[in-house]
XYZ file of C-alpha atoms in Angstrom:
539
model
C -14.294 27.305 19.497
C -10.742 28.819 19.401
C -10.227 30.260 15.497
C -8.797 26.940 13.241
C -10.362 24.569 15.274
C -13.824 22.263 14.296
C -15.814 20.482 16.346
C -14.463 17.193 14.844
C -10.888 18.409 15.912
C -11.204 19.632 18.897
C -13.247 15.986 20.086
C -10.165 14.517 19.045
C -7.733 16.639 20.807
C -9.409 15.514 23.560
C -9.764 11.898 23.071
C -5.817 11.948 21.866
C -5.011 14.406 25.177
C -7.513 11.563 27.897
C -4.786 8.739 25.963
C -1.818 10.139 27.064
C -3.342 10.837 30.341
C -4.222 7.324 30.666
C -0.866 6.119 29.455
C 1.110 8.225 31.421
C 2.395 11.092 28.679
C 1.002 14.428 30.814
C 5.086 15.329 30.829
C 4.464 15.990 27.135
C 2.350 18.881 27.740
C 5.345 20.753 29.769
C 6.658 22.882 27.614
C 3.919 24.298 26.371
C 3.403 27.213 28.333
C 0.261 29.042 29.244
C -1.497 29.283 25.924
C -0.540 26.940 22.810
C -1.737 28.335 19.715
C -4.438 26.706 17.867
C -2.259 25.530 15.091
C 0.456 24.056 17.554
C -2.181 22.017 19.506
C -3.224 21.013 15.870
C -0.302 19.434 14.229
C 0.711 17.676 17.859
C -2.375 15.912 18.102
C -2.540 14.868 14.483
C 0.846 13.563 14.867
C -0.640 11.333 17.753
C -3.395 10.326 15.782
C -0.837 9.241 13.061
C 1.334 7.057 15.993
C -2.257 5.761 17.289
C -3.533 4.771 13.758
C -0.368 3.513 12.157
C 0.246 0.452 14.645
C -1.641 -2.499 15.786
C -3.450 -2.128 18.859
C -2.309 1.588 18.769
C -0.352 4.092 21.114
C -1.346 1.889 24.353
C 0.000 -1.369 22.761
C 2.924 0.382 22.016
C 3.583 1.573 25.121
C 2.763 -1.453 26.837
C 4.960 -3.298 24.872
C 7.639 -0.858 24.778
C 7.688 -1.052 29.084
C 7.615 -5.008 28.815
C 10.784 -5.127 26.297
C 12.700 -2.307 27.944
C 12.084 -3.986 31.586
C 13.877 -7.217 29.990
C 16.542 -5.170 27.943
C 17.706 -3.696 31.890
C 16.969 -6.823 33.305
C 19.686 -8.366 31.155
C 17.146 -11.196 29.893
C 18.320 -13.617 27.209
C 15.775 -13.969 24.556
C 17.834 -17.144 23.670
C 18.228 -18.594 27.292
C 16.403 -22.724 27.481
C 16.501 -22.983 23.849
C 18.449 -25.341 22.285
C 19.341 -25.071 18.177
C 19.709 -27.745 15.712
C 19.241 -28.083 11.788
C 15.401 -27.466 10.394
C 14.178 -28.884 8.138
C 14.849 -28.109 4.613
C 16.745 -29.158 1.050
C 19.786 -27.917 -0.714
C 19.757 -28.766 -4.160
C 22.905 -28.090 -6.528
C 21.930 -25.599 -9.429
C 21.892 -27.378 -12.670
C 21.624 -30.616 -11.524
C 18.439 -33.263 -12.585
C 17.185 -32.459 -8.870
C 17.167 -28.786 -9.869
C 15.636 -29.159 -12.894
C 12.791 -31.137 -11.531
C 11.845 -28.847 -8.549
C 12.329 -25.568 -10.810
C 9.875 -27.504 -13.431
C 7.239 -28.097 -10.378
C 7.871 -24.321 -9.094
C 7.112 -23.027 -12.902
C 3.715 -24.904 -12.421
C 2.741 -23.365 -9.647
C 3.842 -19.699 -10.987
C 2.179 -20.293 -14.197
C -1.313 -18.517 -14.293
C -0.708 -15.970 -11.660
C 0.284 -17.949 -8.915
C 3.033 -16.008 -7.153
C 3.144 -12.498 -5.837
C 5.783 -10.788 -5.044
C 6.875 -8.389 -2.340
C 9.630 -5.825 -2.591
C 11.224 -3.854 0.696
C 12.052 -0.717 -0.633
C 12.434 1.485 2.431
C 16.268 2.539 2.340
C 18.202 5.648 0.450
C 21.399 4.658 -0.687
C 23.231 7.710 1.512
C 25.540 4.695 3.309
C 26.565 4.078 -0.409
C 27.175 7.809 -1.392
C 24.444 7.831 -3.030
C 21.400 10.684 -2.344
C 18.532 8.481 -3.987
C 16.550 5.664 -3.606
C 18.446 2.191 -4.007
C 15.999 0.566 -6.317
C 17.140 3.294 -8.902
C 20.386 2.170 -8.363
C 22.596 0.508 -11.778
C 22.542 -3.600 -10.984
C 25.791 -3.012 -13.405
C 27.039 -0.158 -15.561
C 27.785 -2.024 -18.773
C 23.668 -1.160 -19.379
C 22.421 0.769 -16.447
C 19.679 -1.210 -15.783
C 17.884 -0.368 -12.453
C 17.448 -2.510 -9.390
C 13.619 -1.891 -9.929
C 13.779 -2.448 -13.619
C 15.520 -5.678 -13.334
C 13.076 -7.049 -11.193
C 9.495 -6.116 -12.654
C 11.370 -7.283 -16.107
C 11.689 -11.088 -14.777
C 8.502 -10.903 -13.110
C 7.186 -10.095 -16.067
C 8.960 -12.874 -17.743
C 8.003 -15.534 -15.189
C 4.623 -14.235 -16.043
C 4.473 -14.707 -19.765
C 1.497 -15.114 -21.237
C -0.182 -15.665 -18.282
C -1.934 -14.234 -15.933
C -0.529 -10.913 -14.023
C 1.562 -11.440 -11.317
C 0.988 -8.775 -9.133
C 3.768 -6.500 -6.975
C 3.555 -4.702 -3.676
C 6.683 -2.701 -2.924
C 6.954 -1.511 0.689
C 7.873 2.375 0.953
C 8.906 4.789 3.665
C 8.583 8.374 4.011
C 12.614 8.702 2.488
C 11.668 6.663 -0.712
C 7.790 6.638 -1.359
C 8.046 9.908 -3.522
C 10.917 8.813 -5.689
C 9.545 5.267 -5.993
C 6.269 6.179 -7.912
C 8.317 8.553 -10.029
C 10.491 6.033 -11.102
C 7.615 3.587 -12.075
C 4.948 7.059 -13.515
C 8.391 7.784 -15.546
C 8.958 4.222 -16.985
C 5.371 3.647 -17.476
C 5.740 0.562 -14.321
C 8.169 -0.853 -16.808
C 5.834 -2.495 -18.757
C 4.053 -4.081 -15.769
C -0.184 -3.088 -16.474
C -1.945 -0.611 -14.229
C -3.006 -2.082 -11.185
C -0.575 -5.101 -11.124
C 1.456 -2.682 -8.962
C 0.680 -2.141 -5.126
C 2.543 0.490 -2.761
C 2.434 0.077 0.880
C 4.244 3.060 2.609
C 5.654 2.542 6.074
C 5.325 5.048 8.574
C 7.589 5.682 12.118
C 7.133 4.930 15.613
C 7.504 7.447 18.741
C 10.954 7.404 20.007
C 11.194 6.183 23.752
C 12.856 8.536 26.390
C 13.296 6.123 29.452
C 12.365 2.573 31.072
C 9.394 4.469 31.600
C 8.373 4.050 27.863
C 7.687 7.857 28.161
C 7.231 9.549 24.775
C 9.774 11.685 23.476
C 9.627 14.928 22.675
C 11.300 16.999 20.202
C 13.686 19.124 22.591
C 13.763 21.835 19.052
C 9.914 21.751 19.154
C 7.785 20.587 22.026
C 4.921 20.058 20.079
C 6.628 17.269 17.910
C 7.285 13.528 18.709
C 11.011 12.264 17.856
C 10.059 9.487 15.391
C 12.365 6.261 14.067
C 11.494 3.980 11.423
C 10.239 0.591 13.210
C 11.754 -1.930 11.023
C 11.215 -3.986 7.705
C 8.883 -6.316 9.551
C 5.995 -3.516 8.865
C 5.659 -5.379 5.877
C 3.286 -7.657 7.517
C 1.244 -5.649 8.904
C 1.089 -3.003 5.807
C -0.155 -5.983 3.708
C -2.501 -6.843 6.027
C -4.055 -4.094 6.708
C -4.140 -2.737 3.337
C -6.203 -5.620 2.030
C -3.558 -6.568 -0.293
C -3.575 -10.352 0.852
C -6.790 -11.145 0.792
C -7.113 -9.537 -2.776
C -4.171 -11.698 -3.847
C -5.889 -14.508 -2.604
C -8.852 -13.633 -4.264
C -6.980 -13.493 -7.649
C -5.568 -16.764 -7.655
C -1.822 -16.217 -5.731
C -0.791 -18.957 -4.238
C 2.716 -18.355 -2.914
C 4.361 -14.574 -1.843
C 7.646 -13.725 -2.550
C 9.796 -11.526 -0.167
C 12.817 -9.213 -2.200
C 15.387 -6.932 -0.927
C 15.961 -4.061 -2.476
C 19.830 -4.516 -4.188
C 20.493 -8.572 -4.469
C 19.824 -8.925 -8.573
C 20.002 -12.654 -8.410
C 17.378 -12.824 -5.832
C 14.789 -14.372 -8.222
C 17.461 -16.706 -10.155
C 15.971 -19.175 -7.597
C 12.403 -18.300 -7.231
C 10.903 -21.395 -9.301
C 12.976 -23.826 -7.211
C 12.501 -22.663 -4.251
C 8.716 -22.983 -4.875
C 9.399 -26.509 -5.964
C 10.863 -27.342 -2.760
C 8.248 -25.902 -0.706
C 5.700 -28.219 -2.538
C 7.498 -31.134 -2.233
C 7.554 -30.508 1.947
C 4.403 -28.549 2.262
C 5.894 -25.622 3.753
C 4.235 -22.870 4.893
C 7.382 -20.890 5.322
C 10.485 -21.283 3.317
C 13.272 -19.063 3.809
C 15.328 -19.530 1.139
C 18.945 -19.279 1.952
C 22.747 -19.903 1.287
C 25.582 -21.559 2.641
C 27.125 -19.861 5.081
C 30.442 -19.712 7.053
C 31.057 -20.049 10.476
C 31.627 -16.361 12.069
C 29.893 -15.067 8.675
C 27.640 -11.342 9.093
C 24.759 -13.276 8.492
C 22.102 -15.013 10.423
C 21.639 -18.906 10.274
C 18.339 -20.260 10.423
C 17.777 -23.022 13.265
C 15.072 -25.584 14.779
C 14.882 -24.066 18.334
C 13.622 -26.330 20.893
C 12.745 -24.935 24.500
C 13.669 -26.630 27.678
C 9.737 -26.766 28.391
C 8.712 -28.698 25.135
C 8.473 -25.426 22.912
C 9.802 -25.367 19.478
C 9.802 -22.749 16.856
C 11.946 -22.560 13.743
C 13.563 -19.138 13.063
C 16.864 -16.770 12.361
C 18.962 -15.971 14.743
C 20.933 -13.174 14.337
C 24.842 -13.579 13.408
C 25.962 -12.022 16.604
C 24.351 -14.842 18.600
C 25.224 -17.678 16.884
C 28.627 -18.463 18.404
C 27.436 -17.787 22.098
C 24.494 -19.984 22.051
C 25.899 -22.754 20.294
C 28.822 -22.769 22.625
C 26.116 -22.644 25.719
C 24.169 -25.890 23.976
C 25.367 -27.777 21.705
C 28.671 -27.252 20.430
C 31.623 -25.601 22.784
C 33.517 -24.671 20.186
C 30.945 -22.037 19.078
C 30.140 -21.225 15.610
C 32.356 -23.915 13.553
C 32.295 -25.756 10.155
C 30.975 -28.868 10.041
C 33.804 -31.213 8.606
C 31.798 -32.704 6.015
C 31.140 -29.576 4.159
C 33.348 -27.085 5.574
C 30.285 -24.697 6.314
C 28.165 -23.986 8.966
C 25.332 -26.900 8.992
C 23.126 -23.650 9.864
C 21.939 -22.715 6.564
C 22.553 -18.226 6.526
C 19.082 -16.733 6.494
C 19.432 -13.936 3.658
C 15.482 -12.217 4.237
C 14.281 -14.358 0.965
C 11.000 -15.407 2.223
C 8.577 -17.620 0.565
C 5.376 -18.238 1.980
C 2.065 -20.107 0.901
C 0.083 -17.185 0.938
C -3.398 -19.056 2.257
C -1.699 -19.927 5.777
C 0.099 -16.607 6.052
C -3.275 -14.751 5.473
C -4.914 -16.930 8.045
C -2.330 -16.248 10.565
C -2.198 -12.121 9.792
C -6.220 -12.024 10.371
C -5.337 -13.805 13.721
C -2.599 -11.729 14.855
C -3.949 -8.189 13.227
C -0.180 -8.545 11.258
C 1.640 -7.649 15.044
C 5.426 -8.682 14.559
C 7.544 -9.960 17.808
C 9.705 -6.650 18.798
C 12.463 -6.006 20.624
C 14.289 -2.957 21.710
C 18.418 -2.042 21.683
C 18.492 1.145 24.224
C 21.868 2.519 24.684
C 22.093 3.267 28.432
C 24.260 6.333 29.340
C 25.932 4.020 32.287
C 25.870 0.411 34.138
C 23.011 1.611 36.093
C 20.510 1.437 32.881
C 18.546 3.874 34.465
C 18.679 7.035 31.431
C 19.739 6.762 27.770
C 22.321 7.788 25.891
C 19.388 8.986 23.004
C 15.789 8.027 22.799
C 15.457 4.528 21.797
C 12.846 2.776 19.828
C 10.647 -0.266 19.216
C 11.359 -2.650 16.357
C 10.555 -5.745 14.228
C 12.207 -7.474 11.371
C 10.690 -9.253 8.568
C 12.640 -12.640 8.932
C 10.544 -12.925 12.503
C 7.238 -13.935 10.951
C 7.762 -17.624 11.326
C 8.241 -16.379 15.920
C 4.306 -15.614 15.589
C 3.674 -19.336 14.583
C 2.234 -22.376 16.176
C 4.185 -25.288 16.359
C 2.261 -26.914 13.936
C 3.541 -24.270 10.980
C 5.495 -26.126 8.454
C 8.591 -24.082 8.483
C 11.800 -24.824 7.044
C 14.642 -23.667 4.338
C 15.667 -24.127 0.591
C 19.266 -23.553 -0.263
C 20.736 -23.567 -3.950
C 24.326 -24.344 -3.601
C 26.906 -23.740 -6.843
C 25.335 -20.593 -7.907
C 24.855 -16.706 -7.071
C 22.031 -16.117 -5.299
C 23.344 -13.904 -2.768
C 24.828 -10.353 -3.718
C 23.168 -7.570 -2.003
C 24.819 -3.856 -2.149
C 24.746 -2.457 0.988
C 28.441 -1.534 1.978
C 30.472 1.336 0.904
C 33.414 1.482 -0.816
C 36.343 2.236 2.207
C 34.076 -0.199 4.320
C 34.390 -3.288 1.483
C 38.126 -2.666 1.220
C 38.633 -3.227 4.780
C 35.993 -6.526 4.232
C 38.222 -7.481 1.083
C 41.301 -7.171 2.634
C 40.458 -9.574 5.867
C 39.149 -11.516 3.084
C 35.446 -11.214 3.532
C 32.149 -10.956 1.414
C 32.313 -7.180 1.001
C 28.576 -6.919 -0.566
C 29.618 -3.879 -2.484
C 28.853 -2.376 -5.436
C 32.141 -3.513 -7.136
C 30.833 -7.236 -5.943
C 27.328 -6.958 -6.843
C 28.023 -5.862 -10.516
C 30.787 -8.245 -10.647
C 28.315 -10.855 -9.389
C 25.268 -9.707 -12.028
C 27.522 -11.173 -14.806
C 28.791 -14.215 -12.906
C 25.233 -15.248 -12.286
C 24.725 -14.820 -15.917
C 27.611 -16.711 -17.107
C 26.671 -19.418 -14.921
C 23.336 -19.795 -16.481
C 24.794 -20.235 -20.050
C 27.739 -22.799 -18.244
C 24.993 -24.958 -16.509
C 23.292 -24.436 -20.347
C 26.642 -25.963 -22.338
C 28.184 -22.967 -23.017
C 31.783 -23.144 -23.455
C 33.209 -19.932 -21.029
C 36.502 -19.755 -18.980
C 36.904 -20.549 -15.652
C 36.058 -17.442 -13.521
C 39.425 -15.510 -11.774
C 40.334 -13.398 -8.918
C 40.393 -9.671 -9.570
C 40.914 -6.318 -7.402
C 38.777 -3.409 -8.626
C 39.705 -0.353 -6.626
C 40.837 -2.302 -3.275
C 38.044 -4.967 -3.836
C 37.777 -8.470 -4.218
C 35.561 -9.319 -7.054
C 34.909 -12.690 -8.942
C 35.973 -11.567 -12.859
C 33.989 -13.335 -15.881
C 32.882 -12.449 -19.015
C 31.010 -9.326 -19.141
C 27.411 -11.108 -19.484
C 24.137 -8.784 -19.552
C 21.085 -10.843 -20.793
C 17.414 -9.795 -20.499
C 15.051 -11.923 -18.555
C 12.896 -12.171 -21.225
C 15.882 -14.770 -23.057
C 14.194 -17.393 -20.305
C 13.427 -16.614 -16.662
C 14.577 -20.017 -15.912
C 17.275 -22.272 -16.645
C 15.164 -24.780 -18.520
C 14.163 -22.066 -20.541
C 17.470 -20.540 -21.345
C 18.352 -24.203 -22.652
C 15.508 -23.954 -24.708
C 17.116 -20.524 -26.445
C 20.162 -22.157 -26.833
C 19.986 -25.145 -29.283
C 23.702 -25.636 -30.068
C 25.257 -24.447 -27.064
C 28.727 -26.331 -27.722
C 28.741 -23.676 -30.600
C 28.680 -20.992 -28.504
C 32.180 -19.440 -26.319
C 33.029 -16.276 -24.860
C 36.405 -15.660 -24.152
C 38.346 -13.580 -20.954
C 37.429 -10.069 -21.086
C 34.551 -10.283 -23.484
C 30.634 -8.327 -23.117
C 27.996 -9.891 -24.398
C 24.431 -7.921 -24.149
C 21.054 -9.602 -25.271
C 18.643 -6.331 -24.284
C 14.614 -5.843 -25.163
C 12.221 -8.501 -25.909
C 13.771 -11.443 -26.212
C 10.831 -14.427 -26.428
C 11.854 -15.198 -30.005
C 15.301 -14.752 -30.095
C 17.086 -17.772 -30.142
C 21.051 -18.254 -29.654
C 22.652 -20.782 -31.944
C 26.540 -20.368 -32.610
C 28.709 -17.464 -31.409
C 32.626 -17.271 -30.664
C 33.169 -13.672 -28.706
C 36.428 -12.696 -28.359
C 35.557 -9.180 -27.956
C 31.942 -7.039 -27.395
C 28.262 -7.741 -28.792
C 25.499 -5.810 -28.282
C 22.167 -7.281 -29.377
C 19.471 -5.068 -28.991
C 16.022 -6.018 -30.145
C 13.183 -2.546 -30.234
């Protein structure tokens, strides 16, 4: 054997090298002249073995698929053509109300005892933000500094209790998995134990050069693939195939919870949304918000097929308008009268799912994702690319993989914030702001963070002034109280009321900050008038 090479890796080259024969890939060996060295024939095949190993059904499935999807992307098909949309099923329940307490009291039961896991997508850098590092590191506000990730493992824990772990998976890429287990090594997990934390790290797919589905190659370095991430839908697959599921199941978990990385109030809802799954028995619950018509969100609708076919799933915000105005409603994406929202409920990539079904299914389907491609074709022909395009999946399109007999349906919370992701930067949210627009900015999301608070002690009794209209540097933001309050106070709203005995004796005025930080289980909250700051911190 050539020097650097073992048996072991020179079988593979050759199994790897008979793959891309069979597949069609010989033009990848062009540019590689008469005599590769050793250590370029090395790192090229590994890299294969990495594409071959890291998705389902490997290299030839992804080629395969990727010829299928990019035939229908030049064929102009509509992935939307014969279906027909109308309103799932589902329940919006106001926050605060009797209803609300009762289905957050029934989602409690089923937490209690380790019943819930939850599932964070932590793939992104913040660069569109400005900012270099890892969004989960990112301040949810700056009157404490508290981390995305912080925030959330310190209500999980708080759900928890007591009680049983409730174990974490957080989905990683090759950008963020570094920084992501220093920030939980350095914070000791945040108090969650050893163990009760799971990484999954997401890896790329090959890049596609033509209709062909013909790898490409590097055109620095011919004996490197051009790679692109394949999409948050990985998640599937990742928990899948790690074994994660089935040890969940295992342990007890009944129900998995899907987060994005910067919405704080994301598990403000958790309990009730459980609740509401119970009470339909569904096996998918994306749990949404009210949306308006020609809103940058996706509205989830009952699709039913001109051939008897129905499936229950997002569409994305871009399609709305034209297929509503093709089926059932010519004027496109409109209110509906009654409510002066869209009766599509907007599909915000909150997922709940009983975790038993959702197992089942992955061990069916190996955790493959429906795909589609977006090529950008260098003219009307659609015959070459303007760059090499890429296969990809999204997370909302689990309930696409479904039979018709998956129970499948939505939970909205109306009169509260549930909904405040950061994910726009700052000249892009003052354009948003100034057409009047959700900007999902950072000035929103912290302004939102002590909104969401505020309306917790409101729906508790709390005496608080009415929330105003501010700009903060060219951006719309809802202005409250300056309202910071560790999980550990209560995790829910019933248990917040139980912290606050008196609440008629307790008022913050305009422009005040109260903080409640550490360990708050016996701290209870019994008279206070703030007309000013207070900063309770318990060590």
């Amino acid at each position: 054997l050539p020097p650097g090479r073992t048996p072991q890796r020179s079988a593979m080259s050759k199994a790897k090298k008979a793959l891309l024969q069979e597949l069609g890939q010989t033009h990848l060996f062009d540019g590689w002249g008469s005599k590769p060295s050793a250590a370029d024939e090395s790192r090229f095949y590994k890299q294969i073995e990495d594409l071959d190993a890291s998705y389902p059904g490997g290299l030839k499935a992804y080629v395969d698929n990727g010829r299928k999807l990019l035939a229908d992307s030049k064929a102009g098909v509509n992935p939307l053509e014969g279906w027909t949309p109308s309103v799932p099923v589902g329940e919006t329940v106001a926050y605060g109300t009797p209803e609300f307490d009762e289905v957050e009291a029934a989602g409690m039961a089923a937490v209690s005892g380790g019943g819930c896991g939850f599932v964070l997508v932590a793939g992104g850098l913040g660069e569109r933000l400005g900012y270099s590092g890892i969004k989960v590191q990112l301040p949810t506000q700056l009157t404490t500094g508290t981390t995305y990730l912080e925030l959330y493992i310190r209500h999980i824990l708080a759900l928890q209790g007591s009680g049983a772990p409730l174990p974490l998976a957080i989905m990683t890429s090759g950008d963020t998995d570094a920084q992501t287990r220093a920030l939980l090594d350095a914070n000791a997990n945040f108090g969650m134990r050893a163990g009760q934390v799971t990484i999954v790290r997401q890896e790329k797919v090959a890049c596609l050069a033509d209709n062909d589905a013909r790898l490409a190659a590097d055109p620095k370095d011919p004996y490197k693939l051009l790679t692109k991430p394949h999409g948050h839908g990985d998640v599937h697959y990742l928990l899948h195939s790690s074994g994660t599921l089935d040890a969940w199941l295992e342990s007890g978990v009944q129900w998995v919870y899907f987060m994005q990385d910067t919405n704080a109030p994301s598990l403000k809802v958790l309990p009730a949304a459980i609740g509401i799954s119970r009470r339909n028995q569904l096996d998918v619950n994306s749990v949404c918000v009210p949306r308006m018509p020609g809103e940058s969100i996706g509205g989830l609708m009952k699709l039913t097929h001109a051939d008897g076919r129905t499936q229950t799933a997002n569409v994305e915000y871009n399609q709305i308008d034209a297929l509503l105005k093709a089926t059932v409603e010519p004027r496109g994406d409109v209110a509906d009268p009654a409510t002066g929202r869209s009766p599509y409920p907007g599909s915000i990539n909150q997922l709940l799912f009983a975790l038993g079904p959702y197992a089942a299914q992955l061990h069916k389907s190996g955790g493959t994702m429906p795909e589609f491609v977006n090529p950008k074709y260098a003219d009307a022909s659609k015959t070459k690319f303007k760059s090499p395009t890429r296969l990809e999946c999204m997370m909302q399109d689990y309930p696409k993989s479904l039979p018709p007999s998956a129970r499948v349906g939505f939970s909205v919370i109306s009169n509260t914030t549930a909904f405040s992701p950061v994910k726009t930067n700052l000249a892009d949210a003052r354009a948003k702001s100034a057409k009047g627009e959700p900007t999902y900015s950072a000035a929103s999301g912290e302004a939102d963070v002590y909104a969401s608070a505020c309306e917790v002690l409101a729906a508790s009794g709390v005496r608080l002034p009415p929330p105003v209209h501010a700009i903060r540097d060219g951006v719309g933001v809802v202005d409250t109280p300056r309202v910071v309050i560790d999980p550990s106070f209560g995790p829910t709203l019933a248990a917040v009321r139980d912290k606050l005995p008196t609440p008629h004796a307790v008022s913050l005025a305009q422009g005040s900050t109260l903080v409640l930080e550490g360990d708050l289980t016996r701290v209870r909250l019994q008279a206070l008038s703030l007309d000013g700051a207070l900063v309770v911190r318990v060590v």
